[in-house]
Amino acid sequence: MKMSSQRLCLEPLEPYHAELLFDALQSTSIYNFIEDVPPQSVQSLRDRYMVLARRQSPDGTEIWLNWAVYSLIEKCYVGYVQATITIDNSAILGYVLFPNFWGKGYALEALKWMMNYLVETYQNLDFRADVDVENHRSIALLHNLGFVRSAFFQNIESNQDESDHEVQYRKP
């Protein structure tokens, strides 16, 4: 189901989004603070989106919700947002906005709409997000959404063979 806000349309992520998001996902600055790397090909991204489009983990214990974020103003995709609903009723949030669109309020708007949808659909969720301690932009975003720091993780192994420090934020 597509969801629209004043400036954005959140579209459930489908395999066809791979062609539409691939080029923007090549920007290396996106990966400074997340455990991911740029997709190797449109086909590999399409394959990944095919798995995510199933909307649940293979063992059925998690619900996977992912949306491509389209700006009605910019007339292009500006990133994606995601939520993983776990069996303990946690909603683990993730988001990637393309660098050209940082600082325009799109992440805040998209996450507000996604969280409202999740509350209406799943009720009583414990919202959570894990953030690199150096990602000040993301930490400010979470504070704006009412999240508070709840835990610190030291020496997290990343896919990029570096040690990271992460902070967990929760929305009370």
PDB file of N, CA and C in Angstrom, residues 12-74:
ATOM      1  N   PRO A  12       5.721   0.619  -1.281  1.00  0.00           N
ATOM      2  CA  PRO A  12       6.299  -0.658  -0.844  1.00  0.00           C
ATOM      3  C   PRO A  12       7.414  -1.077  -1.804  1.00  0.00           C
ATOM      4  N   LEU A  13       8.557  -1.413  -1.244  1.00  0.00           N
ATOM      5  CA  LEU A  13       9.726  -1.755  -2.051  1.00  0.00           C
ATOM      6  C   LEU A  13       9.484  -3.045  -2.824  1.00  0.00           C
ATOM      7  N   GLU A  14       9.682  -2.980  -4.120  1.00  0.00           N
ATOM      8  CA  GLU A  14       9.489  -4.118  -5.015  1.00  0.00           C
ATOM      9  C   GLU A  14      10.743  -4.269  -5.883  1.00  0.00           C
ATOM     10  N   PRO A  15      10.920  -5.437  -6.516  1.00  0.00           N
ATOM     11  CA  PRO A  15      12.110  -5.649  -7.353  1.00  0.00           C
ATOM     12  C   PRO A  15      12.330  -4.573  -8.420  1.00  0.00           C
ATOM     13  N   TYR A  16      11.266  -4.005  -8.992  1.00  0.00           N
ATOM     14  CA  TYR A  16      11.454  -2.986 -10.034  1.00  0.00           C
ATOM     15  C   TYR A  16      12.121  -1.721  -9.510  1.00  0.00           C
ATOM     16  N   HIS A  17      12.112  -1.512  -8.195  1.00  0.00           N
ATOM     17  CA  HIS A  17      12.787  -0.335  -7.631  1.00  0.00           C
ATOM     18  C   HIS A  17      14.316  -0.415  -7.789  1.00  0.00           C
ATOM     19  N   ALA A  18      14.846  -1.600  -8.036  1.00  0.00           N
ATOM     20  CA  ALA A  18      16.304  -1.748  -8.168  1.00  0.00           C
ATOM     21  C   ALA A  18      16.859  -0.822  -9.244  1.00  0.00           C
ATOM     22  N   GLU A  19      16.208  -0.799 -10.399  1.00  0.00           N
ATOM     23  CA  GLU A  19      16.670   0.081 -11.486  1.00  0.00           C
ATOM     24  C   GLU A  19      16.563   1.551 -11.098  1.00  0.00           C
ATOM     25  N   LEU A  20      15.557   1.877 -10.315  1.00  0.00           N
ATOM     26  CA  LEU A  20      15.280   3.270  -9.965  1.00  0.00           C
ATOM     27  C   LEU A  20      16.178   3.795  -8.851  1.00  0.00           C
ATOM     28  N   LEU A  21      16.702   2.907  -8.002  1.00  0.00           N
ATOM     29  CA  LEU A  21      17.496   3.324  -6.843  1.00  0.00           C
ATOM     30  C   LEU A  21      18.989   3.030  -6.983  1.00  0.00           C
ATOM     31  N   PHE A  22      19.347   2.142  -7.901  1.00  0.00           N
ATOM     32  CA  PHE A  22      20.727   1.658  -8.007  1.00  0.00           C
ATOM     33  C   PHE A  22      21.763   2.779  -8.091  1.00  0.00           C
ATOM     34  N   ASP A  23      21.611   3.697  -9.036  1.00  0.00           N
ATOM     35  CA  ASP A  23      22.630   4.740  -9.236  1.00  0.00           C
ATOM     36  C   ASP A  23      22.833   5.578  -7.979  1.00  0.00           C
ATOM     37  N   ALA A  24      21.753   5.974  -7.334  1.00  0.00           N
ATOM     38  CA  ALA A  24      21.872   6.799  -6.126  1.00  0.00           C
ATOM     39  C   ALA A  24      22.513   6.011  -4.983  1.00  0.00           C
ATOM     40  N   LEU A  25      22.324   4.698  -4.957  1.00  0.00           N
ATOM     41  CA  LEU A  25      22.915   3.871  -3.904  1.00  0.00           C
ATOM     42  C   LEU A  25      24.416   3.639  -4.099  1.00  0.00           C
ATOM     43  N   GLN A  26      24.990   4.164  -5.167  1.00  0.00           N
ATOM     44  CA  GLN A  26      26.430   4.052  -5.396  1.00  0.00           C
ATOM     45  C   GLN A  26      27.226   5.117  -4.635  1.00  0.00           C
ATOM     46  N   SER A  27      26.569   6.122  -4.102  1.00  0.00           N
ATOM     47  CA  SER A  27      27.253   7.202  -3.382  1.00  0.00           C
ATOM     48  C   SER A  27      27.911   6.648  -2.115  1.00  0.00           C
ATOM     49  N   THR A  28      29.236   6.738  -2.052  1.00  0.00           N
ATOM     50  CA  THR A  28      29.962   6.142  -0.931  1.00  0.00           C
ATOM     51  C   THR A  28      29.653   6.809   0.408  1.00  0.00           C
ATOM     52  N   SER A  29      29.255   8.065   0.413  1.00  0.00           N
ATOM     53  CA  SER A  29      28.971   8.736   1.692  1.00  0.00           C
ATOM     54  C   SER A  29      27.770   8.126   2.410  1.00  0.00           C
ATOM     55  N   ILE A  30      26.908   7.418   1.690  1.00  0.00           N
ATOM     56  CA  ILE A  30      25.777   6.731   2.325  1.00  0.00           C
ATOM     57  C   ILE A  30      26.280   5.704   3.329  1.00  0.00           C
ATOM     58  N   TYR A  31      27.416   5.091   3.043  1.00  0.00           N
ATOM     59  CA  TYR A  31      27.886   3.938   3.798  1.00  0.00           C
ATOM     60  C   TYR A  31      28.883   4.291   4.899  1.00  0.00           C
ATOM     61  N   ASN A  32      29.061   5.571   5.175  1.00  0.00           N
ATOM     62  CA  ASN A  32      29.978   5.977   6.235  1.00  0.00           C
ATOM     63  C   ASN A  32      29.553   5.464   7.604  1.00  0.00           C
ATOM     64  N   PHE A  33      28.259   5.302   7.834  1.00  0.00           N
ATOM     65  CA  PHE A  33      27.772   4.969   9.164  1.00  0.00           C
ATOM     66  C   PHE A  33      26.873   3.738   9.212  1.00  0.00           C
ATOM     67  N   ILE A  34      26.767   2.998   8.124  1.00  0.00           N
ATOM     68  CA  ILE A  34      25.915   1.803   8.142  1.00  0.00           C
ATOM     69  C   ILE A  34      26.709   0.584   7.699  1.00  0.00           C
ATOM     70  N   GLU A  35      26.257  -0.576   8.155  1.00  0.00           N
ATOM     71  CA  GLU A  35      26.917  -1.832   7.827  1.00  0.00           C
ATOM     72  C   GLU A  35      26.396  -2.363   6.500  1.00  0.00           C
ATOM     73  N   ASP A  36      26.759  -1.717   5.452  1.00  0.00           N
ATOM     74  CA  ASP A  36      26.339  -2.125   4.122  1.00  0.00           C
ATOM     75  C   ASP A  36      27.358  -1.590   3.131  1.00  0.00           C
ATOM     76  N   VAL A  37      27.299  -2.061   1.941  1.00  0.00           N
ATOM     77  CA  VAL A  37      28.174  -1.591   0.866  1.00  0.00           C
ATOM     78  C   VAL A  37      27.299  -1.308  -0.353  1.00  0.00           C
ATOM     79  N   PRO A  38      27.787  -0.512  -1.300  1.00  0.00           N
ATOM     80  CA  PRO A  38      26.985  -0.254  -2.496  1.00  0.00           C
ATOM     81  C   PRO A  38      26.662  -1.553  -3.229  1.00  0.00           C
ATOM     82  N   PRO A  39      25.462  -1.669  -3.783  1.00  0.00           N
ATOM     83  CA  PRO A  39      25.127  -2.886  -4.529  1.00  0.00           C
ATOM     84  C   PRO A  39      26.058  -3.048  -5.729  1.00  0.00           C
ATOM     85  N   GLN A  40      26.410  -4.291  -6.029  1.00  0.00           N
ATOM     86  CA  GLN A  40      27.354  -4.585  -7.102  1.00  0.00           C
ATOM     87  C   GLN A  40      26.745  -4.440  -8.489  1.00  0.00           C
ATOM     88  N   SER A  41      25.435  -4.687  -8.595  1.00  0.00           N
ATOM     89  CA  SER A  41      24.770  -4.615  -9.895  1.00  0.00           C
ATOM     90  C   SER A  41      23.284  -4.386  -9.678  1.00  0.00           C
ATOM     91  N   VAL A  42      22.613  -3.966 -10.718  1.00  0.00           N
ATOM     92  CA  VAL A  42      21.158  -3.816 -10.645  1.00  0.00           C
ATOM     93  C   VAL A  42      20.527  -5.175 -10.341  1.00  0.00           C
ATOM     94  N   GLN A  43      21.055  -6.227 -10.955  1.00  0.00           N
ATOM     95  CA  GLN A  43      20.496  -7.566 -10.740  1.00  0.00           C
ATOM     96  C   GLN A  43      20.654  -8.008  -9.282  1.00  0.00           C
ATOM     97  N   SER A  44      21.810  -7.760  -8.677  1.00  0.00           N
ATOM     98  CA  SER A  44      21.980  -8.149  -7.271  1.00  0.00           C
ATOM     99  C   SER A  44      21.032  -7.364  -6.371  1.00  0.00           C
ATOM    100  N   LEU A  45      20.798  -6.099  -6.699  1.00  0.00           N
ATOM    101  CA  LEU A  45      19.856  -5.287  -5.923  1.00  0.00           C
ATOM    102  C   LEU A  45      18.430  -5.795  -6.141  1.00  0.00           C
ATOM    103  N   ARG A  46      18.094  -6.137  -7.375  1.00  0.00           N
ATOM    104  CA  ARG A  46      16.771  -6.695  -7.678  1.00  0.00           C
ATOM    105  C   ARG A  46      16.555  -7.993  -6.886  1.00  0.00           C
ATOM    106  N   ASP A  47      17.576  -8.847  -6.834  1.00  0.00           N
ATOM    107  CA  ASP A  47      17.475 -10.101  -6.076  1.00  0.00           C
ATOM    108  C   ASP A  47      17.235  -9.825  -4.590  1.00  0.00           C
ATOM    109  N   ARG A  48      17.941  -8.837  -4.059  1.00  0.00           N
ATOM    110  CA  ARG A  48      17.760  -8.465  -2.648  1.00  0.00           C
ATOM    111  C   ARG A  48      16.344  -7.957  -2.411  1.00  0.00           C
ATOM    112  N   TYR A  49      15.861  -7.108  -3.303  1.00  0.00           N
ATOM    113  CA  TYR A  49      14.515  -6.557  -3.159  1.00  0.00           C
ATOM    114  C   TYR A  49      13.445  -7.641  -3.325  1.00  0.00           C
ATOM    115  N   MET A  50      13.742  -8.670  -4.113  1.00  0.00           N
ATOM    116  CA  MET A  50      12.806  -9.771  -4.268  1.00  0.00           C
ATOM    117  C   MET A  50      12.605 -10.480  -2.923  1.00  0.00           C
ATOM    118  N   VAL A  51      13.685 -10.655  -2.184  1.00  0.00           N
ATOM    119  CA  VAL A  51      13.600 -11.274  -0.854  1.00  0.00           C
ATOM    120  C   VAL A  51      12.846 -10.348   0.103  1.00  0.00           C
ATOM    121  N   LEU A  52      13.189  -9.060   0.102  1.00  0.00           N
ATOM    122  CA  LEU A  52      12.527  -8.117   1.000  1.00  0.00           C
ATOM    123  C   LEU A  52      11.048  -7.957   0.681  1.00  0.00           C
ATOM    124  N   ALA A  53      10.673  -8.092  -0.587  1.00  0.00           N
ATOM    125  CA  ALA A  53       9.276  -7.929  -1.000  1.00  0.00           C
ATOM    126  C   ALA A  53       8.376  -9.043  -0.455  1.00  0.00           C
ATOM    127  N   ARG A  54       8.962 -10.119   0.044  1.00  0.00           N
ATOM    128  CA  ARG A  54       8.170 -11.188   0.666  1.00  0.00           C
ATOM    129  C   ARG A  54       7.559 -10.716   1.982  1.00  0.00           C
ATOM    130  N   ARG A  55       8.116  -9.667   2.535  1.00  0.00           N
ATOM    131  CA  ARG A  55       7.608  -9.003   3.734  1.00  0.00           C
ATOM    132  C   ARG A  55       7.759  -9.810   5.031  1.00  0.00           C
ATOM    133  N   GLN A  56       8.508 -10.909   4.977  1.00  0.00           N
ATOM    134  CA  GLN A  56       8.794 -11.628   6.221  1.00  0.00           C
ATOM    135  C   GLN A  56      10.072 -12.438   6.090  1.00  0.00           C
ATOM    136  N   SER A  57      10.675 -12.700   7.252  1.00  0.00           N
ATOM    137  CA  SER A  57      11.906 -13.488   7.269  1.00  0.00           C
ATOM    138  C   SER A  57      11.585 -14.919   6.847  1.00  0.00           C
ATOM    139  N   PRO A  58      12.583 -15.643   6.341  1.00  0.00           N
ATOM    140  CA  PRO A  58      12.340 -17.026   5.894  1.00  0.00           C
ATOM    141  C   PRO A  58      11.738 -17.916   6.987  1.00  0.00           C
ATOM    142  N   ASP A  59      12.109 -17.678   8.250  1.00  0.00           N
ATOM    143  CA  ASP A  59      11.557 -18.500   9.330  1.00  0.00           C
ATOM    144  C   ASP A  59      10.226 -17.970   9.862  1.00  0.00           C
ATOM    145  N   GLY A  60       9.759 -16.857   9.311  1.00  0.00           N
ATOM    146  CA  GLY A  60       8.461 -16.313   9.688  1.00  0.00           C
ATOM    147  C   GLY A  60       8.407 -15.572  11.010  1.00  0.00           C
ATOM    148  N   THR A  61       9.569 -15.358  11.640  1.00  0.00           N
ATOM    149  CA  THR A  61       9.565 -14.712  12.965  1.00  0.00           C
ATOM    150  C   THR A  61       9.629 -13.186  12.899  1.00  0.00           C
ATOM    151  N   GLU A  62       9.925 -12.622  11.732  1.00  0.00           N
ATOM    152  CA  GLU A  62      10.003 -11.176  11.585  1.00  0.00           C
ATOM    153  C   GLU A  62       9.166 -10.727  10.393  1.00  0.00           C
ATOM    154  N   ILE A  63       8.575  -9.553  10.551  1.00  0.00           N
ATOM    155  CA  ILE A  63       7.885  -8.905   9.444  1.00  0.00           C
ATOM    156  C   ILE A  63       8.837  -7.854   8.900  1.00  0.00           C
ATOM    157  N   TRP A  64       9.074  -7.884   7.595  1.00  0.00           N
ATOM    158  CA  TRP A  64       9.977  -6.928   6.948  1.00  0.00           C
ATOM    159  C   TRP A  64       9.161  -5.946   6.139  1.00  0.00           C
ATOM    160  N   LEU A  65       9.232  -4.690   6.492  1.00  0.00           N
ATOM    161  CA  LEU A  65       8.499  -3.640   5.795  1.00  0.00           C
ATOM    162  C   LEU A  65       9.499  -2.626   5.262  1.00  0.00           C
ATOM    163  N   ASN A  66       9.462  -2.413   3.965  1.00  0.00           N
ATOM    164  CA  ASN A  66      10.411  -1.518   3.303  1.00  0.00           C
ATOM    165  C   ASN A  66       9.659  -0.655   2.298  1.00  0.00           C
ATOM    166  N   TRP A  67       9.997   0.642   2.273  1.00  0.00           N
ATOM    167  CA  TRP A  67       9.364   1.561   1.342  1.00  0.00           C
ATOM    168  C   TRP A  67      10.406   2.403   0.626  1.00  0.00           C
ATOM    169  N   ALA A  68      10.266   2.532  -0.675  1.00  0.00           N
ATOM    170  CA  ALA A  68      11.042   3.509  -1.439  1.00  0.00           C
ATOM    171  C   ALA A  68      10.376   4.861  -1.211  1.00  0.00           C
ATOM    172  N   VAL A  69      11.188   5.890  -1.004  1.00  0.00           N
ATOM    173  CA  VAL A  69      10.666   7.223  -0.706  1.00  0.00           C
ATOM    174  C   VAL A  69      10.806   8.094  -1.957  1.00  0.00           C
ATOM    175  N   TYR A  70       9.668   8.518  -2.471  1.00  0.00           N
ATOM    176  CA  TYR A  70       9.613   9.339  -3.679  1.00  0.00           C
ATOM    177  C   TYR A  70       9.186  10.751  -3.288  1.00  0.00           C
ATOM    178  N   SER A  71       9.962  11.734  -3.719  1.00  0.00           N
ATOM    179  CA  SER A  71       9.623  13.129  -3.443  1.00  0.00           C
ATOM    180  C   SER A  71       8.709  13.659  -4.537  1.00  0.00           C
ATOM    181  N   LEU A  72       7.541  14.133  -4.133  1.00  0.00           N
ATOM    182  CA  LEU A  72       6.603  14.730  -5.080  1.00  0.00           C
ATOM    183  C   LEU A  72       7.111  16.089  -5.559  1.00  0.00           C
ATOM    184  N   ILE A  73       7.984  16.712  -4.778  1.00  0.00           N
ATOM    185  CA  ILE A  73       8.549  18.015  -5.130  1.00  0.00           C
ATOM    186  C   ILE A  73       9.740  17.847  -6.076  1.00  0.00           C
ATOM    187  N   GLU A  74      10.668  16.955  -5.701  1.00  0.00           N
ATOM    188  CA  GLU A  74      11.874  16.733  -6.511  1.00  0.00           C
ATOM    189  C   GLU A  74      11.573  15.881  -7.749  1.00  0.00           C
TER     190      GLU A  74
END
